[in-house]
Amino acid sequence: MQPAKQFTLYASVFALVGFVAEITSFGLTQSTVKRFPRLAALGRYREVAQELRKITMQLAVRHGLSIAIGATVLGWVYGPGGALTAVAVAIFAFGTNIFALSASLFRALEKLTQLGLATMMRATASLVVCIVVAALSWWQTALFAEALVIVAL
């Protein structure tokens, strides 16, 4: 497959990650943008930690279900490559939602420098891993590798 076509497929699936992240979150991560800073301003840090745990577990279950459904459907329609893509999209979307949660937490605790450093570290690690894996393999493997980097960080 030509590199331009591979990149087109990768970019299309990457856009799907954002959609899956929004659908599986269904407002959970967005609710923390104002809630975490408000609770932190009131000194209610224990509630922030409880909310963080609760939302993380809810997201994990939702993304687990999206892996099961997506891998089954896309595996049935497109074979193993489709199943791998579905798993990568769900993992990547989970990482995206978790990063949004951590960003809300950083903002609530007024740790903006750390938020910037975490963002830079995530972007740099993703770029390096993606370039290496894409050069050695194909776009689906690069997507899966990037998804694992996002979740690991």
mmCIF file of C-alpha atoms in Angstrom:
data_model
loop_
_atom_site.group_PDB
_atom_site.id
_atom_site.type_symbol
_atom_site.label_atom_id
_atom_site.label_comp_id
_atom_site.label_asym_id
_atom_site.label_seq_id
_atom_site.Cartn_x
_atom_site.Cartn_y
_atom_site.Cartn_z
ATOM 1 C CA MET A 1 0.000 0.000 0.000
ATOM 2 C CA GLN A 2 1.311 3.457 -0.882
ATOM 3 C CA PRO A 3 2.464 5.675 2.009
ATOM 4 C CA ALA A 4 -0.068 8.398 1.120
ATOM 5 C CA LYS A 5 -2.939 5.911 1.327
ATOM 6 C CA GLN A 6 -1.622 4.518 4.614
ATOM 7 C CA PHE A 7 -1.461 8.018 6.064
ATOM 8 C CA THR A 8 -5.013 8.733 4.866
ATOM 9 C CA LEU A 9 -6.280 5.623 6.633
ATOM 10 C CA TYR A 10 -4.307 6.468 9.771
ATOM 11 C CA ALA A 11 -5.638 10.040 9.842
ATOM 12 C CA SER A 12 -9.207 8.828 9.322
ATOM 13 C CA VAL A 13 -8.949 6.347 12.161
ATOM 14 C CA PHE A 14 -7.255 8.988 14.313
ATOM 15 C CA ALA A 15 -10.335 11.204 13.826
ATOM 16 C CA LEU A 16 -12.463 8.243 14.889
ATOM 17 C CA VAL A 17 -10.517 8.166 18.176
ATOM 18 C CA GLY A 18 -11.873 11.602 19.088
ATOM 19 C CA PHE A 19 -15.407 10.502 18.270
ATOM 20 C CA VAL A 20 -15.111 7.303 20.325
ATOM 21 C CA ALA A 21 -13.599 9.260 23.238
ATOM 22 C CA GLU A 22 -16.568 11.656 23.243
ATOM 23 C CA ILE A 23 -19.184 8.920 22.902
ATOM 24 C CA THR A 24 -17.725 6.710 25.635
ATOM 25 C CA SER A 25 -17.168 9.650 27.970
ATOM 26 C CA PHE A 26 -20.693 10.981 27.457
ATOM 27 C CA GLY A 27 -19.841 14.096 29.464
ATOM 28 C CA LEU A 28 -17.873 12.463 32.304
ATOM 29 C CA THR A 29 -14.530 14.053 31.467
ATOM 30 C CA GLN A 30 -16.113 17.380 30.523
ATOM 31 C CA SER A 31 -17.830 17.588 33.910
ATOM 32 C CA THR A 32 -14.457 17.676 35.651
ATOM 33 C CA VAL A 33 -13.266 20.836 33.887
ATOM 34 C CA LYS A 34 -15.210 23.021 36.318
ATOM 35 C CA ARG A 35 -15.953 20.552 39.118
ATOM 36 C CA PHE A 36 -12.351 19.689 40.054
ATOM 37 C CA PRO A 37 -11.161 23.315 40.360
ATOM 38 C CA ARG A 38 -14.276 24.233 42.350
ATOM 39 C CA LEU A 39 -13.777 21.347 44.799
ATOM 40 C CA ALA A 40 -10.050 22.117 45.099
ATOM 41 C CA ALA A 41 -10.778 25.808 45.775
ATOM 42 C CA LEU A 42 -13.005 24.707 48.647
ATOM 43 C CA GLY A 43 -10.278 22.405 49.983
ATOM 44 C CA ARG A 44 -12.312 19.265 49.267
ATOM 45 C CA TYR A 45 -9.433 17.236 47.861
ATOM 46 C CA ARG A 46 -10.812 13.920 49.086
ATOM 47 C CA GLU A 47 -13.895 14.447 46.916
ATOM 48 C CA VAL A 48 -11.672 15.181 43.933
ATOM 49 C CA ALA A 49 -9.854 11.875 44.490
ATOM 50 C CA GLN A 50 -13.157 9.984 44.898
ATOM 51 C CA GLU A 51 -14.586 11.533 41.720
ATOM 52 C CA LEU A 52 -11.383 10.746 39.837
ATOM 53 C CA ARG A 53 -11.518 7.080 40.885
ATOM 54 C CA LYS A 54 -15.213 6.770 40.090
ATOM 55 C CA ILE A 55 -14.943 8.377 36.662
ATOM 56 C CA THR A 56 -11.818 6.386 35.767
ATOM 57 C CA MET A 57 -13.606 3.122 36.582
ATOM 58 C CA GLN A 58 -16.688 4.146 34.596
ATOM 59 C CA LEU A 59 -14.512 5.037 31.628
ATOM 60 C CA ALA A 60 -12.588 1.761 31.886
ATOM 61 C CA VAL A 61 -15.824 -0.229 31.772
ATOM 62 C CA ARG A 62 -17.192 1.787 28.854
ATOM 63 C CA HIS A 63 -13.979 1.480 26.874
ATOM 64 C CA GLY A 64 -13.790 -2.225 27.677
ATOM 65 C CA LEU A 65 -17.250 -2.627 26.191
ATOM 66 C CA SER A 66 -16.247 -0.598 23.148
ATOM 67 C CA ILE A 67 -13.255 -2.919 22.661
ATOM 68 C CA ALA A 68 -15.469 -5.995 22.853
ATOM 69 C CA ILE A 69 -18.122 -4.634 20.507
ATOM 70 C CA GLY A 70 -15.737 -2.915 18.090
ATOM 71 C CA ALA A 71 -13.324 -5.839 17.817
ATOM 72 C CA THR A 72 -16.172 -8.299 17.298
ATOM 73 C CA VAL A 73 -17.930 -6.256 14.613
ATOM 74 C CA LEU A 74 -14.832 -5.028 12.760
ATOM 75 C CA GLY A 75 -13.160 -8.429 13.120
ATOM 76 C CA TRP A 76 -16.189 -10.066 11.568
ATOM 77 C CA VAL A 77 -16.380 -7.537 8.719
ATOM 78 C CA TYR A 78 -12.675 -6.862 8.023
ATOM 79 C CA GLY A 79 -10.844 -9.740 9.686
ATOM 80 C CA PRO A 80 -7.977 -9.539 12.177
ATOM 81 C CA GLY A 81 -6.791 -6.143 10.884
ATOM 82 C CA GLY A 82 -10.198 -4.651 11.604
ATOM 83 C CA ALA A 83 -10.255 -6.143 15.087
ATOM 84 C CA LEU A 84 -6.765 -4.783 15.812
ATOM 85 C CA THR A 85 -7.843 -1.340 14.617
ATOM 86 C CA ALA A 86 -10.934 -1.411 16.858
ATOM 87 C CA VAL A 87 -8.849 -2.357 19.881
ATOM 88 C CA ALA A 88 -6.304 0.384 19.106
ATOM 89 C CA VAL A 89 -9.056 3.005 18.684
ATOM 90 C CA ALA A 90 -10.685 2.077 21.998
ATOM 91 C CA ILE A 91 -7.366 2.059 23.870
ATOM 92 C CA PHE A 92 -6.367 5.368 22.293
ATOM 93 C CA ALA A 93 -9.759 6.893 23.179
ATOM 94 C CA PHE A 94 -9.362 5.684 26.763
ATOM 95 C CA GLY A 95 -5.937 7.307 26.952
ATOM 96 C CA THR A 96 -7.384 10.517 25.547
ATOM 97 C CA ASN A 97 -10.116 10.578 28.193
ATOM 98 C CA ILE A 98 -7.679 9.792 30.998
ATOM 99 C CA PHE A 99 -5.412 12.592 29.824
ATOM 100 C CA ALA A 100 -8.389 14.979 29.847
ATOM 101 C CA LEU A 101 -9.091 13.915 33.441
ATOM 102 C CA SER A 102 -5.477 14.491 34.423
ATOM 103 C CA ALA A 103 -5.550 17.910 32.748
ATOM 104 C CA SER A 104 -8.564 18.856 34.875
ATOM 105 C CA LEU A 105 -6.708 17.639 37.944
ATOM 106 C CA PHE A 106 -3.555 19.601 37.053
ATOM 107 C CA ARG A 107 -5.632 22.747 36.539
ATOM 108 C CA ALA A 108 -7.512 22.224 39.801
ATOM 109 C CA LEU A 109 -4.248 21.923 41.701
ATOM 110 C CA GLU A 110 -2.769 24.862 39.762
ATOM 111 C CA LYS A 111 0.061 22.705 38.402
ATOM 112 C CA LEU A 112 0.101 24.258 34.934
ATOM 113 C CA THR A 113 3.823 23.780 34.389
ATOM 114 C CA GLN A 114 3.433 20.067 35.099
ATOM 115 C CA LEU A 115 0.469 19.940 32.721
ATOM 116 C CA GLY A 116 2.603 21.479 29.990
ATOM 117 C CA LEU A 117 5.445 19.051 30.669
ATOM 118 C CA ALA A 118 3.082 16.072 30.634
ATOM 119 C CA THR A 119 1.613 17.234 27.330
ATOM 120 C CA MET A 120 5.075 17.671 25.822
ATOM 121 C CA MET A 121 6.210 14.269 27.089
ATOM 122 C CA ARG A 122 3.103 12.585 25.684
ATOM 123 C CA ALA A 123 3.484 14.256 22.285
ATOM 124 C CA THR A 124 7.200 13.520 22.024
ATOM 125 C CA ALA A 125 6.842 9.874 23.033
ATOM 126 C CA SER A 126 3.964 9.393 20.604
ATOM 127 C CA LEU A 127 5.884 10.991 17.761
ATOM 128 C CA VAL A 128 9.019 8.931 18.292
ATOM 129 C CA VAL A 129 7.193 5.629 18.722
ATOM 130 C CA CYS A 130 4.898 6.318 15.780
ATOM 131 C CA ILE A 131 7.712 7.202 13.400
ATOM 132 C CA VAL A 132 9.759 4.140 14.327
ATOM 133 C CA VAL A 133 6.863 1.683 14.230
ATOM 134 C CA ALA A 134 5.369 3.155 11.043
ATOM 135 C CA ALA A 135 8.749 2.902 9.320
ATOM 136 C CA LEU A 136 9.109 -0.735 10.357
ATOM 137 C CA SER A 137 5.521 -1.859 9.901
ATOM 138 C CA TRP A 138 2.160 -0.514 8.723
ATOM 139 C CA TRP A 139 -0.297 2.169 9.857
ATOM 140 C CA GLN A 140 -2.409 -0.166 12.026
ATOM 141 C CA THR A 141 0.598 -1.252 14.045
ATOM 142 C CA ALA A 142 1.686 2.386 14.418
ATOM 143 C CA LEU A 143 -1.800 3.296 15.662
ATOM 144 C CA PHE A 144 -1.743 0.462 18.187
ATOM 145 C CA ALA A 145 1.756 1.419 19.372
ATOM 146 C CA GLU A 146 0.718 5.057 19.780
ATOM 147 C CA ALA A 147 -2.386 3.991 21.722
ATOM 148 C CA LEU A 148 -0.218 2.001 24.138
ATOM 149 C CA VAL A 149 2.154 4.955 24.599
ATOM 150 C CA ILE A 150 -0.774 7.274 25.366
ATOM 151 C CA VAL A 151 -2.177 4.924 28.000
ATOM 152 C CA ALA A 152 1.253 4.215 29.492
ATOM 153 C CA LEU A 153 1.949 7.905 30.020
#
